[in-house]
Amino acid sequence: MTFGPTWNNLRDNIDALQSGATLVTPLSRKAFAIEDVQEHRVLIQYRDDDETIPLQKDQFETLYERVSESQGKFDVDRLPPDAEPYATVLSLHPRFEVDDRAGTLTESEQSTGSPLVEAQSGSEDSNETEREEPDLDVYADALLLIDALERHDVGSLEAVDTPALVNIYTLLSDVQRNANDLRKDVRSVLLDRLHHDQPVSGQFGSVQRTTRRNRSLKDAELVLNAFESAGIERERLTTVDSSKVDEALEVTELSESDVYDIEPSEYVRKADVDEQEKETRLQGLKDQLEATEGDEADELRSEIEELEDRIAELTEFRSGRSFHESSAGG
């Protein structure tokens, strides 16, 4: 089958997208929008980027041929990084689908729709979405910590009184513990979505899947026998210690696997942090409050004041003496 009818069908489906639709690339998850559809190309623009990028018809045809040559299933990680948008846009055609978890672009006779049309930015309903407070321990602890940090000059800790430092230290500990628990939950989900050594970017940074080797010494007798057979006397390894074992490995022909049980484990490591983006986002939240007017602003400020009173009560440090004195006075 020639590519002409497929191209025309694809253009029709792009034209049918709602205005302001946001699409994302299948691996790096970079958001972009389609600016225009022309006879021989599609113009896109990445979020927070003023440059318009043309996606050429002949490149779509090449990708179409690659999918056909792969018997209907093409591994998206074979694409160059700057070619990811081609897979996303092609998935708008009813015969093509991107499975971003499996990392494949497939062709079938069934109409599937694209899972990579992620949001409708600029729609009338976008500003009406109510923000909900997540039921997470780390969220509540973080609010308390933010308030405590705003109330005290932590740039000069020596000048902060002891009760305040106790509060801040306690909240830091709670945030660290609960954030780490949530991080592990997020990591387990991300591992199913990341491809090895393929960085995936978000708004504030990027992560990638990496393999870590975990070593543990085998049974002590087995290790001692292995080194004895290699000419290392037992007296040199009276106790099986990993540092002594590594030193002995350097002077023998034994391999690590002879004395260690080695199991690779997959994990997610932070590859980059965009501190400027984080600062911009925080400033944007402050500006949003300042720009709010009317009854909505009054209601929001009232809610903030109530939250501040609640936080002050929760974070207040009082000695046993002051507690009893206030009770007696009441």
Tab-separated table of C-alpha atoms in Angstrom:
chain	number	residue	atom	x	y	z
A	1	MET	CA	0.000	0.000	0.000
A	2	THR	CA	1.322	3.483	-0.856
A	3	PHE	CA	1.743	6.068	1.871
A	4	GLY	CA	-0.478	8.688	0.191
A	5	PRO	CA	-3.850	7.536	1.606
A	6	THR	CA	-2.289	7.036	5.059
A	7	TRP	CA	-0.872	10.563	4.990
A	8	ASN	CA	-4.210	12.091	3.990
A	9	ASN	CA	-6.005	10.141	6.728
A	10	LEU	CA	-3.410	11.246	9.272
A	11	ARG	CA	-3.843	14.906	8.288
A	12	ASP	CA	-7.614	14.604	8.673
A	13	ASN	CA	-7.212	13.178	12.181
A	14	ILE	CA	-4.783	15.936	13.145
A	15	ASP	CA	-7.267	18.544	11.929
A	16	ALA	CA	-9.929	16.879	14.094
A	17	LEU	CA	-7.893	17.419	17.281
A	18	GLN	CA	-9.387	19.884	19.721
A	19	SER	CA	-7.744	23.267	19.795
A	20	GLY	CA	-4.875	23.394	22.268
A	21	ALA	CA	-4.427	19.624	22.562
A	22	THR	CA	-1.147	18.688	24.242
A	23	LEU	CA	0.775	15.645	22.996
A	24	VAL	CA	3.783	13.960	24.578
A	25	THR	CA	6.704	12.019	23.176
A	26	PRO	CA	6.627	8.292	24.029
A	27	LEU	CA	9.986	7.927	25.825
A	28	SER	CA	11.172	11.332	27.035
A	29	ARG	CA	7.588	12.477	27.802
A	30	LYS	CA	8.247	15.948	26.367
A	31	ALA	CA	5.037	17.904	25.822
A	32	PHE	CA	4.298	19.609	22.509
A	33	ALA	CA	1.417	20.997	20.490
A	34	ILE	CA	0.612	20.855	16.777
A	35	GLU	CA	0.702	24.382	15.351
A	36	ASP	CA	-0.239	23.712	11.732
A	37	VAL	CA	-0.828	20.938	9.203
A	38	GLN	CA	0.432	21.595	5.685
A	39	GLU	CA	0.503	19.571	2.506
A	40	HIS	CA	3.935	18.070	3.069
A	41	ARG	CA	4.648	18.632	6.739
A	42	VAL	CA	3.304	19.082	10.269
A	43	LEU	CA	4.505	21.987	12.393
A	44	ILE	CA	4.904	21.407	16.128
A	45	GLN	CA	6.136	23.436	19.082
A	46	TYR	CA	7.467	22.094	22.368
A	47	ARG	CA	6.046	23.514	25.569
A	48	ASP	CA	8.115	26.464	26.875
A	49	ASP	CA	9.918	26.744	23.548
A	50	ASP	CA	9.224	29.413	20.924
A	51	GLU	CA	10.796	27.488	18.051
A	52	THR	CA	8.486	25.839	15.523
A	53	ILE	CA	9.736	22.451	14.343
A	54	PRO	CA	8.649	20.931	10.988
A	55	LEU	CA	7.933	17.201	10.793
A	56	GLN	CA	8.337	16.258	7.153
A	57	LYS	CA	6.016	13.960	5.210
A	58	ASP	CA	8.911	11.890	3.812
A	59	GLN	CA	10.121	11.157	7.375
A	60	PHE	CA	6.628	9.976	8.317
A	61	GLU	CA	6.747	7.726	5.259
A	62	THR	CA	10.122	6.325	6.367
A	63	LEU	CA	8.713	5.546	9.823
A	64	TYR	CA	5.650	3.983	8.183
A	65	GLU	CA	7.958	1.715	6.172
A	66	ARG	CA	9.985	0.776	9.270
A	67	VAL	CA	6.805	-0.326	11.048
A	68	SER	CA	5.793	-2.409	8.030
A	69	GLU	CA	9.255	-3.983	7.820
A	70	SER	CA	9.020	-4.859	11.543
A	71	GLN	CA	5.845	-6.870	10.861
A	72	GLY	CA	3.624	-4.250	12.407
A	73	LYS	CA	5.579	-3.638	15.637
A	74	PHE	CA	8.442	-1.120	15.779
A	75	ASP	CA	10.585	-0.453	18.882
A	76	VAL	CA	10.376	3.285	19.520
A	77	ASP	CA	13.785	3.386	21.236
A	78	ARG	CA	15.302	2.776	17.789
A	79	LEU	CA	14.297	6.328	16.866
A	80	PRO	CA	16.762	9.208	17.256
A	81	PRO	CA	15.772	11.420	20.232
A	82	ASP	CA	14.586	14.259	17.971
A	83	ALA	CA	12.371	11.865	15.998
A	84	GLU	CA	10.102	10.844	18.887
A	85	PRO	CA	7.330	13.322	17.877
A	86	TYR	CA	6.913	11.409	14.595
A	87	ALA	CA	5.743	8.332	16.517
A	88	THR	CA	3.325	10.373	18.615
A	89	VAL	CA	1.794	12.156	15.635
A	90	LEU	CA	1.577	8.950	13.576
A	91	SER	CA	-0.348	7.357	16.457
A	92	LEU	CA	-3.152	9.832	15.717
A	93	HIS	CA	-3.894	7.680	12.667
A	94	PRO	CA	-6.555	5.094	13.590
A	95	ARG	CA	-4.371	2.159	12.465
A	96	PHE	CA	-1.340	3.079	14.573
A	97	GLU	CA	-0.849	2.931	18.317
A	98	VAL	CA	2.031	3.755	20.637
A	99	ASP	CA	2.360	1.602	23.724
A	100	ASP	CA	4.575	3.862	25.815
A	101	ARG	CA	5.037	1.191	28.502
A	102	ALA	CA	6.167	-1.455	26.014
A	103	GLY	CA	8.012	1.150	23.945
A	104	THR	CA	6.429	0.064	20.654
A	105	LEU	CA	4.633	1.614	17.710
A	106	THR	CA	2.224	-0.925	16.207
A	107	GLU	CA	-0.083	-1.096	13.217
A	108	SER	CA	-3.410	-2.905	13.291
A	109	GLU	CA	-6.762	-2.811	11.545
A	110	GLN	CA	-8.583	-1.807	14.721
A	111	SER	CA	-9.052	1.845	15.546
A	112	THR	CA	-7.224	2.534	18.814
A	113	GLY	CA	-6.785	6.253	19.300
A	114	SER	CA	-3.635	7.778	20.772
A	115	PRO	CA	-2.774	7.480	24.479
A	116	LEU	CA	-0.272	10.303	24.040
A	117	VAL	CA	-2.834	13.076	23.704
A	118	GLU	CA	-2.426	13.978	27.322
A	119	ALA	CA	-4.288	17.182	28.030
A	120	GLN	CA	-6.368	19.981	26.581
A	121	SER	CA	-4.436	23.048	27.612
A	122	GLY	CA	-6.275	26.315	27.249
A	123	SER	CA	-9.714	24.704	27.331
A	124	GLU	CA	-12.517	26.436	29.199
A	125	ASP	CA	-12.661	23.709	31.815
A	126	SER	CA	-8.952	23.787	32.690
A	127	ASN	CA	-9.273	26.692	35.133
A	128	GLU	CA	-12.326	25.163	36.795
A	129	THR	CA	-10.516	22.080	38.057
A	130	GLU	CA	-10.465	22.161	41.836
A	131	ARG	CA	-7.230	21.339	43.604
A	132	GLU	CA	-7.647	18.558	46.127
A	133	GLU	CA	-5.467	17.983	49.147
A	134	PRO	CA	-3.756	14.580	48.757
A	135	ASP	CA	-4.220	12.169	51.639
A	136	LEU	CA	-0.480	11.681	52.183
A	137	ASP	CA	1.561	12.027	55.360
A	138	VAL	CA	4.373	13.719	53.479
A	139	TYR	CA	1.986	16.421	52.218
A	140	ALA	CA	0.840	17.381	55.707
A	141	ASP	CA	4.390	17.270	57.067
A	142	ALA	CA	5.653	19.389	54.177
A	143	LEU	CA	3.015	22.053	54.838
A	144	LEU	CA	4.036	22.221	58.472
A	145	LEU	CA	7.707	22.372	57.536
A	146	ILE	CA	7.146	25.143	54.980
A	147	ASP	CA	5.308	27.196	57.561
A	148	ALA	CA	8.041	26.641	60.158
A	149	LEU	CA	10.756	27.645	57.693
A	150	GLU	CA	8.861	30.803	56.763
A	151	ARG	CA	8.455	31.809	60.425
A	152	HIS	CA	12.145	31.549	61.332
A	153	ASP	CA	15.394	32.776	59.823
A	154	VAL	CA	16.977	29.401	59.086
A	155	GLY	CA	19.791	31.173	57.248
A	156	SER	CA	21.157	31.872	60.714
A	157	LEU	CA	20.373	28.768	62.762
A	158	GLU	CA	22.419	29.979	65.756
A	159	ALA	CA	19.913	32.793	66.229
A	160	VAL	CA	16.864	30.490	66.232
A	161	ASP	CA	15.584	29.559	69.687
A	162	THR	CA	15.687	25.956	70.875
A	163	PRO	CA	11.920	25.185	70.759
A	164	ALA	CA	11.779	26.327	67.114
A	165	LEU	CA	14.811	24.217	66.219
A	166	VAL	CA	13.177	21.198	67.886
A	167	ASN	CA	10.069	21.717	65.736
A	168	ILE	CA	12.065	22.154	62.535
A	169	TYR	CA	14.249	19.126	63.237
A	170	THR	CA	11.213	16.953	63.994
A	171	LEU	CA	9.430	18.035	60.819
A	172	LEU	CA	12.546	17.525	58.696
A	173	SER	CA	12.828	13.994	60.031
A	174	ASP	CA	9.155	13.255	59.336
A	175	VAL	CA	9.305	14.704	55.816
A	176	GLN	CA	12.454	12.704	55.028
A	177	ARG	CA	10.919	9.421	56.227
A	178	ASN	CA	7.548	9.860	54.527
A	179	ALA	CA	9.055	11.287	51.342
A	180	ASN	CA	11.374	8.280	51.091
A	181	ASP	CA	8.422	5.893	51.463
A	182	LEU	CA	6.562	7.712	48.688
A	183	ARG	CA	9.730	7.832	46.555
A	184	LYS	CA	9.993	4.035	46.737
A	185	ASP	CA	6.359	3.668	45.618
A	186	VAL	CA	6.938	6.056	42.706
A	187	ARG	CA	10.156	4.240	41.795
A	188	SER	CA	8.426	0.859	41.536
A	189	VAL	CA	5.924	2.298	39.054
A	190	LEU	CA	8.603	4.147	37.076
A	191	LEU	CA	10.657	0.963	36.648
A	192	ASP	CA	7.841	-0.475	34.532
A	193	ARG	CA	7.887	2.585	32.284
A	194	LEU	CA	11.569	3.358	31.814
A	195	HIS	CA	13.876	1.837	29.222
A	196	HIS	CA	17.467	1.030	30.179
A	197	ASP	CA	19.799	4.040	29.894
A	198	GLN	CA	17.063	6.088	28.187
A	199	PRO	CA	16.616	9.324	30.214
A	200	VAL	CA	13.033	10.490	30.645
A	201	SER	CA	12.424	14.167	31.346
A	202	GLY	CA	9.766	15.856	33.407
A	203	GLN	CA	9.168	19.512	34.171
A	204	PHE	CA	11.678	19.662	37.025
A	205	GLY	CA	14.332	17.146	35.984
A	206	SER	CA	14.978	13.728	34.481
A	207	VAL	CA	15.522	10.142	35.575
A	208	GLN	CA	16.849	7.009	33.953
A	209	ARG	CA	16.832	3.281	34.604
A	210	THR	CA	20.177	1.873	35.747
A	211	THR	CA	21.414	-1.517	36.916
A	212	ARG	CA	23.154	-1.881	40.262
A	213	ARG	CA	25.150	-4.999	41.286
A	214	ASN	CA	24.450	-6.365	44.751
A	215	ARG	CA	27.216	-8.623	46.156
A	216	SER	CA	26.975	-10.906	49.158
A	217	LEU	CA	29.599	-13.396	50.283
A	218	LYS	CA	28.787	-17.033	49.838
A	219	ASP	CA	29.019	-19.550	52.698
A	220	ALA	CA	32.249	-18.960	54.658
A	221	GLU	CA	33.484	-22.550	54.251
A	222	LEU	CA	32.897	-22.441	50.501
A	223	VAL	CA	34.870	-19.164	50.230
A	224	LEU	CA	37.774	-20.477	52.306
A	225	ASN	CA	37.924	-23.690	50.253
A	226	ALA	CA	37.905	-21.713	47.009
A	227	PHE	CA	40.855	-19.565	48.068
A	228	GLU	CA	42.702	-22.559	49.528
A	229	SER	CA	42.451	-24.333	46.175
A	230	ALA	CA	43.845	-21.171	44.560
A	231	GLY	CA	46.890	-21.159	46.836
A	232	ILE	CA	45.729	-18.764	49.563
A	233	GLU	CA	46.254	-20.220	53.023
A	234	ARG	CA	43.292	-20.248	55.395
A	235	GLU	CA	45.302	-18.353	58.001
A	236	ARG	CA	45.208	-15.278	55.756
A	237	LEU	CA	41.423	-15.381	55.848
A	238	THR	CA	40.684	-16.487	59.382
A	239	THR	CA	37.372	-14.699	59.133
A	240	VAL	CA	35.645	-14.117	55.831
A	241	ASP	CA	35.736	-10.345	55.477
A	242	SER	CA	34.787	-8.625	52.219
A	243	SER	CA	37.822	-6.308	52.305
A	244	LYS	CA	40.218	-9.259	52.792
A	245	VAL	CA	38.385	-11.239	50.138
A	246	ASP	CA	38.783	-8.414	47.609
A	247	GLU	CA	42.492	-8.168	48.381
A	248	ALA	CA	42.877	-11.925	47.859
A	249	LEU	CA	40.939	-11.785	44.580
A	250	GLU	CA	43.520	-9.385	43.167
A	251	VAL	CA	46.339	-11.938	43.531
A	252	THR	CA	44.446	-15.021	42.305
A	253	GLU	CA	42.695	-16.080	39.129
A	254	LEU	CA	39.417	-16.540	40.957
A	255	SER	CA	36.482	-14.506	39.677
A	256	GLU	CA	34.005	-12.556	41.795
A	257	SER	CA	31.310	-15.128	41.063
A	258	ASP	CA	33.452	-17.841	42.702
A	259	VAL	CA	33.064	-16.243	46.123
A	260	TYR	CA	30.193	-13.754	45.758
A	261	ASP	CA	26.521	-14.203	44.989
A	262	ILE	CA	25.898	-11.343	42.573
A	263	GLU	CA	22.400	-10.217	41.683
A	264	PRO	CA	21.690	-7.164	39.507
A	265	SER	CA	18.846	-4.915	40.637
A	266	GLU	CA	17.109	-2.173	38.696
A	267	TYR	CA	16.644	1.235	40.242
A	268	VAL	CA	15.869	4.819	39.289
A	269	ARG	CA	18.458	7.506	39.937
A	270	LYS	CA	18.075	11.248	39.677
A	271	ALA	CA	19.892	12.354	36.546
A	272	ASP	CA	19.277	16.085	36.634
A	273	VAL	CA	17.439	18.790	38.582
A	274	ASP	CA	16.212	22.035	37.079
A	275	GLU	CA	16.449	24.373	40.066
A	276	GLN	CA	15.433	27.379	37.957
A	277	GLU	CA	12.230	25.658	36.889
A	278	LYS	CA	11.411	24.839	40.514
A	279	GLU	CA	11.954	28.446	41.535
A	280	THR	CA	9.805	29.648	38.646
A	281	ARG	CA	7.002	27.307	39.650
A	282	LEU	CA	7.117	28.457	43.277
A	283	GLN	CA	7.055	32.098	42.230
A	284	GLY	CA	4.154	31.353	39.900
A	285	LEU	CA	2.125	29.961	42.783
A	286	LYS	CA	2.764	33.134	44.777
A	287	ASP	CA	1.866	35.362	41.829
A	288	GLN	CA	-1.323	33.383	41.284
A	289	LEU	CA	-2.480	34.200	44.796
A	290	GLU	CA	-1.574	37.872	44.409
A	291	ALA	CA	-3.551	38.098	41.152
A	292	THR	CA	-6.685	36.540	42.611
A	293	GLU	CA	-9.433	39.093	43.182
A	294	GLY	CA	-12.982	39.307	44.507
A	295	ASP	CA	-14.896	36.789	46.615
A	296	GLU	CA	-12.645	33.938	45.506
A	297	ALA	CA	-9.592	35.762	46.851
A	298	ASP	CA	-11.279	36.517	50.173
A	299	GLU	CA	-12.316	32.889	50.545
A	300	LEU	CA	-8.823	31.653	49.675
A	301	ARG	CA	-7.165	34.047	52.143
A	302	SER	CA	-9.633	32.962	54.826
A	303	GLU	CA	-8.735	29.313	54.221
A	304	ILE	CA	-5.024	30.168	54.409
A	305	GLU	CA	-5.511	32.025	57.693
A	306	GLU	CA	-7.355	29.034	59.160
A	307	LEU	CA	-4.557	26.755	57.961
A	308	GLU	CA	-1.954	29.028	59.525
A	309	ASP	CA	-3.801	28.977	62.862
A	310	ARG	CA	-3.973	25.176	62.701
A	311	ILE	CA	-0.288	24.917	61.830
A	312	ALA	CA	0.649	27.296	64.656
A	313	GLU	CA	-1.251	25.140	67.127
A	314	LEU	CA	0.355	21.926	65.872
A	315	THR	CA	3.894	23.277	65.806
A	316	GLU	CA	3.750	25.254	69.052
A	317	PHE	CA	6.311	24.016	71.598
A	318	ARG	CA	5.343	24.410	75.239
A	319	SER	CA	7.148	23.047	78.283
A	320	GLY	CA	5.343	20.998	80.888
A	321	ARG	CA	5.529	23.954	83.269
A	322	SER	CA	3.853	26.370	80.895
A	323	PHE	CA	1.174	23.793	80.136
A	324	HIS	CA	0.296	23.344	83.799
A	325	GLU	CA	0.358	27.108	84.398
A	326	SER	CA	-2.096	27.707	81.539
A	327	SER	CA	-4.322	24.907	82.801
A	328	ALA	CA	-4.340	26.343	86.304
A	329	GLY	CA	-5.099	29.794	84.974
A	330	GLY	CA	-8.103	28.433	83.030
